[in-house]
CSV table of C-alpha atoms in Angstrom, one decimal:
chain,number,residue,atom,x,y,z
A,1,UNK,CA,0.6,-13.4,-6.8
A,2,UNK,CA,1.6,-10.1,-5.2
A,3,UNK,CA,0.8,-9.8,-1.5
A,4,UNK,CA,0.4,-6.6,0.5
A,5,UNK,CA,0.2,-6.2,4.2
A,6,UNK,CA,-1.1,-2.7,5.6
A,7,UNK,CA,-0.3,-1.7,9.2
A,8,UNK,CA,-1.9,1.2,11.0
A,9,UNK,CA,-4.1,2.1,13.8
A,10,UNK,CA,-7.8,2.3,14.2
A,11,UNK,CA,-9.4,5.3,12.7
A,12,UNK,CA,-6.8,5.4,9.7
A,13,UNK,CA,-8.7,3.5,7.2
A,14,UNK,CA,-6.5,0.4,7.3
A,15,UNK,CA,-9.1,-1.9,6.3
A,16,UNK,CA,-10.6,0.5,3.6
A,17,UNK,CA,-7.1,0.7,2.1
A,18,UNK,CA,-6.9,-2.9,1.4
A,19,UNK,CA,-10.6,-3.0,0.1
A,20,UNK,CA,-9.9,0.1,-2.4
A,21,UNK,CA,-6.7,-1.7,-3.5
A,22,UNK,CA,-8.5,-5.0,-4.3
A,23,UNK,CA,-11.3,-3.0,-6.1
A,24,UNK,CA,-8.6,-1.2,-8.2
A,25,UNK,CA,-7.1,-4.6,-9.3
A,26,UNK,CA,-10.6,-6.0,-10.0
A,27,UNK,CA,-11.1,-2.9,-12.4
A,28,UNK,CA,-8.1,-3.9,-14.3
A,29,UNK,CA,-9.3,-7.4,-14.8
A,30,UNK,CA,-7.2,-9.2,-12.1
A,31,UNK,CA,-8.3,-11.4,-9.2
A,32,UNK,CA,-8.0,-9.8,-5.6
A,33,UNK,CA,-8.9,-10.4,-2.0
A,34,UNK,CA,-8.8,-8.0,1.0
A,35,UNK,CA,-9.5,-8.7,4.6
A,36,UNK,CA,-8.4,-7.5,8.0
A,37,UNK,CA,-6.9,-9.4,10.9
A,38,UNK,CA,-9.2,-10.0,13.9
A,39,UNK,CA,-8.5,-8.1,17.0
A,40,UNK,CA,-9.4,-4.8,18.8
A,41,UNK,CA,-11.0,-2.1,16.6
A,42,UNK,CA,-10.9,0.6,19.0
A,43,UNK,CA,-9.4,4.0,17.8
A,44,UNK,CA,-5.7,4.1,18.0
A,45,UNK,CA,-5.3,0.3,18.4
A,46,UNK,CA,-2.9,-1.4,16.0
A,47,UNK,CA,-4.9,-2.8,12.9
A,48,UNK,CA,-3.5,-4.9,10.0
A,49,UNK,CA,-5.2,-5.7,6.8
A,50,UNK,CA,-4.1,-7.8,3.9
A,51,UNK,CA,-4.5,-7.6,0.0
A,52,UNK,CA,-3.6,-10.3,-2.5
A,53,UNK,CA,-3.5,-9.5,-6.3
A,54,UNK,CA,-3.0,-12.1,-8.9
A,55,UNK,CA,-3.6,-12.8,-12.7
A,56,UNK,CA,-5.2,-16.3,-11.7
A,57,UNK,CA,-7.9,-17.2,-9.1
A,58,UNK,CA,-6.7,-16.9,-5.5
A,59,UNK,CA,-7.2,-20.0,-3.3
A,60,UNK,CA,-5.2,-19.0,-0.2
A,61,UNK,CA,-7.0,-17.4,2.6
A,62,UNK,CA,-4.5,-17.2,5.3
A,63,UNK,CA,-2.9,-13.9,6.7
A,64,UNK,CA,-0.1,-12.5,4.5
A,65,UNK,CA,3.2,-13.5,6.3
A,66,UNK,CA,5.6,-12.9,3.4
A,67,UNK,CA,4.5,-9.6,1.8
A,68,UNK,CA,5.8,-8.3,-1.4
A,69,UNK,CA,4.9,-4.9,0.0
A,70,UNK,CA,4.3,-3.3,3.4
A,71,UNK,CA,2.5,-0.1,3.9
A,72,UNK,CA,2.9,1.4,7.4
A,73,UNK,CA,0.3,4.1,7.9
A,74,UNK,CA,1.7,5.1,11.4
A,75,UNK,CA,5.6,4.9,11.9
A,76,UNK,CA,5.2,4.7,15.7
A,77,UNK,CA,4.1,1.0,14.9
A,78,UNK,CA,7.8,0.5,13.8
A,79,UNK,CA,8.6,-0.3,17.6
A,80,UNK,CA,6.6,-3.5,16.9
A,81,UNK,CA,7.8,-6.1,14.5
A,82,UNK,CA,5.7,-4.9,11.5
A,83,UNK,CA,8.5,-5.5,9.0
A,84,UNK,CA,8.7,-9.2,9.7
A,85,UNK,CA,8.5,-11.4,6.6
A,86,UNK,CA,9.0,-8.6,3.9
A,87,UNK,CA,10.5,-10.5,1.0
A,88,UNK,CA,14.1,-9.5,0.0
A,89,UNK,CA,13.1,-7.4,-3.1
A,90,UNK,CA,9.8,-6.1,-1.6
A,91,UNK,CA,8.5,-2.7,-1.2
A,92,UNK,CA,8.3,-0.7,2.0
A,93,UNK,CA,6.0,2.4,1.9
A,94,UNK,CA,5.9,4.7,5.2
A,95,UNK,CA,3.6,7.6,6.1
A,96,UNK,CA,6.2,10.1,7.3
A,97,UNK,CA,8.1,13.2,6.2
A,98,UNK,CA,11.3,11.9,7.9
A,99,UNK,CA,14.2,10.1,6.4
A,100,UNK,CA,14.6,6.2,6.8
A,101,UNK,CA,17.8,6.8,8.8
A,102,UNK,CA,15.9,9.1,11.3
A,103,UNK,CA,13.4,6.3,11.9
A,104,UNK,CA,16.4,3.6,12.4
A,105,UNK,CA,15.7,2.2,9.1
A,106,UNK,CA,19.0,2.6,7.3
A,107,UNK,CA,19.8,-1.1,7.5
A,108,UNK,CA,16.3,-1.9,5.9
A,109,UNK,CA,17.1,0.7,3.3
A,110,UNK,CA,20.3,-0.8,2.5
A,111,UNK,CA,18.9,-4.4,2.4
A,112,UNK,CA,16.3,-3.5,-0.2
A,113,UNK,CA,16.8,-2.5,-3.7
A,114,UNK,CA,17.4,1.1,-4.5
A,115,UNK,CA,14.1,3.0,-4.4
A,116,UNK,CA,12.0,0.3,-2.7
A,117,UNK,CA,11.8,2.0,0.6
A,118,UNK,CA,9.7,5.5,0.2
A,119,UNK,CA,8.6,7.8,2.8
A,120,UNK,CA,5.4,10.0,1.8
A,121,UNK,CA,3.8,12.7,4.2
A,122,UNK,CA,0.4,11.0,3.6
A,123,UNK,CA,-1.3,12.5,6.6
A,124,UNK,CA,-0.3,16.0,5.6
A,125,UNK,CA,-1.6,15.4,2.0
A,126,UNK,CA,-4.9,14.1,3.4
A,127,UNK,CA,-5.4,17.1,5.6
A,128,UNK,CA,-4.6,19.4,2.7
A,129,UNK,CA,-6.8,17.7,0.1
A,130,UNK,CA,-9.5,16.0,2.4
A,131,UNK,CA,-9.4,17.8,5.6
A,132,UNK,CA,-9.1,14.8,7.7
A,133,UNK,CA,-5.8,13.2,9.1
A,134,UNK,CA,-6.6,9.8,7.3
A,135,UNK,CA,-3.5,8.5,5.3
A,136,UNK,CA,-4.9,5.5,3.6
A,137,UNK,CA,-5.9,7.0,0.2
A,138,UNK,CA,-2.8,9.0,-0.5
A,139,UNK,CA,-0.6,5.9,0.5
A,140,UNK,CA,-2.5,4.1,-2.4
A,141,UNK,CA,-1.5,6.7,-4.9
A,142,UNK,CA,2.0,6.3,-3.6
A,143,UNK,CA,1.8,2.4,-3.8
A,144,UNK,CA,0.7,2.8,-7.6
A,145,UNK,CA,3.7,4.9,-8.3
A,146,UNK,CA,6.2,2.8,-6.4
A,147,UNK,CA,5.2,-0.6,-7.4
A,148,UNK,CA,3.7,-0.1,-10.8
A,149,UNK,CA,1.3,-2.8,-10.0
A,150,UNK,CA,-1.9,-0.8,-10.5
A,151,UNK,CA,-2.5,2.3,-12.4
A,152,UNK,CA,-3.4,5.6,-10.8
A,153,UNK,CA,-6.6,5.8,-12.8
A,154,UNK,CA,-7.8,2.5,-11.3
A,155,UNK,CA,-7.1,3.8,-7.8
A,156,UNK,CA,-9.0,6.9,-8.6
A,157,UNK,CA,-11.8,5.0,-10.0
A,158,UNK,CA,-12.1,2.8,-6.8
A,159,UNK,CA,-12.0,6.0,-4.8
A,160,UNK,CA,-14.8,7.5,-6.7
A,161,UNK,CA,-16.9,4.3,-6.5
A,162,UNK,CA,-16.3,4.1,-2.8
A,163,UNK,CA,-16.9,7.8,-1.9
A,164,UNK,CA,-18.2,9.9,-4.7
A,165,UNK,CA,-18.9,13.6,-4.7
A,166,UNK,CA,-16.6,16.1,-3.2
A,167,UNK,CA,-15.3,13.5,-0.7
A,168,UNK,CA,-14.2,11.3,-3.6
A,169,UNK,CA,-12.8,14.3,-5.6
A,170,UNK,CA,-10.6,15.3,-2.5
A,171,UNK,CA,-9.4,11.9,-1.9
A,172,UNK,CA,-8.6,11.5,-5.5
A,173,UNK,CA,-6.5,14.5,-5.4
A,174,UNK,CA,-4.6,13.3,-2.3
A,175,UNK,CA,-3.8,10.1,-4.2
A,176,UNK,CA,-2.6,11.9,-7.2
A,177,UNK,CA,-0.4,14.1,-5.1
A,178,UNK,CA,1.1,11.3,-3.6
A,179,UNK,CA,1.6,9.5,-6.6
A,180,UNK,CA,3.4,12.5,-8.3
A,181,UNK,CA,5.7,12.8,-5.2
A,182,UNK,CA,6.9,9.2,-5.7
A,183,UNK,CA,7.0,9.4,-9.4
A,184,UNK,CA,9.0,12.4,-9.6
A,185,UNK,CA,11.4,11.1,-6.8
A,186,UNK,CA,11.8,7.7,-8.7
A,187,UNK,CA,11.5,8.4,-12.4
A,188,UNK,CA,13.3,5.1,-13.3
A,189,UNK,CA,11.5,3.0,-10.9
A,190,UNK,CA,9.0,0.3,-11.3
A,191,UNK,CA,7.3,-0.2,-14.8
A,192,UNK,CA,3.7,1.0,-14.7
A,193,UNK,CA,1.1,-1.4,-14.3
A,194,UNK,CA,3.4,-4.3,-14.8
A,195,UNK,CA,1.1,-6.8,-13.1
A,196,UNK,CA,1.8,-9.7,-10.5
A,197,UNK,CA,3.3,-12.1,-13.2
A,198,UNK,CA,5.7,-9.4,-14.5
A,199,UNK,CA,7.0,-8.6,-10.9
A,200,UNK,CA,7.6,-12.3,-10.3
A,201,UNK,CA,9.6,-12.7,-13.3
A,202,UNK,CA,11.5,-9.6,-12.5
A,203,UNK,CA,12.2,-11.1,-9.1
A,204,UNK,CA,13.5,-14.3,-10.4
A,205,UNK,CA,15.6,-12.6,-13.1
A,206,UNK,CA,17.4,-10.6,-10.3
A,207,UNK,CA,17.7,-13.7,-8.2
A,208,UNK,CA,19.2,-15.7,-10.9
């Protein structure tokens, strides 16, 4: 099972991001669940959502405490313990154009495998392609390229199913742009659409 935790602020589409990710996984024949944490939903307040993807039915319903991937939609949240629990060979995806060292994350970058910490200017991409400063969808495109867990095509299909029309086309373009940025920067990265089982095998092999 591959577990994802998404941190952001109210109004950034944090809950929608988890839902779209789960739909993309469903479209590939996998089991998935998505749900938010319970708390303030006012605009600007910290929000957390969770997504699990597996090749077998998912029985657990608790919040994700040991994520295989963390998506941080607002880097001002790094002052909070949002990185807690990230597994040793996990992925960290940040919405920023700044370098990890400039964010005080040089230690985290050194602790993770090469290429597992990626910064993407998702807000800028959303403004360019959608006209709104909502970074959730570009980050899903970046997630697909970074982890190889799901395909870009499935992400775009989930986007079209949710939004449709010109809004869906703009969001899909933003996701594709983010995917390309990450794929071009890490051409030897994660195997595309490897699936949860393949990721678990890879982690065991590296640990062993």
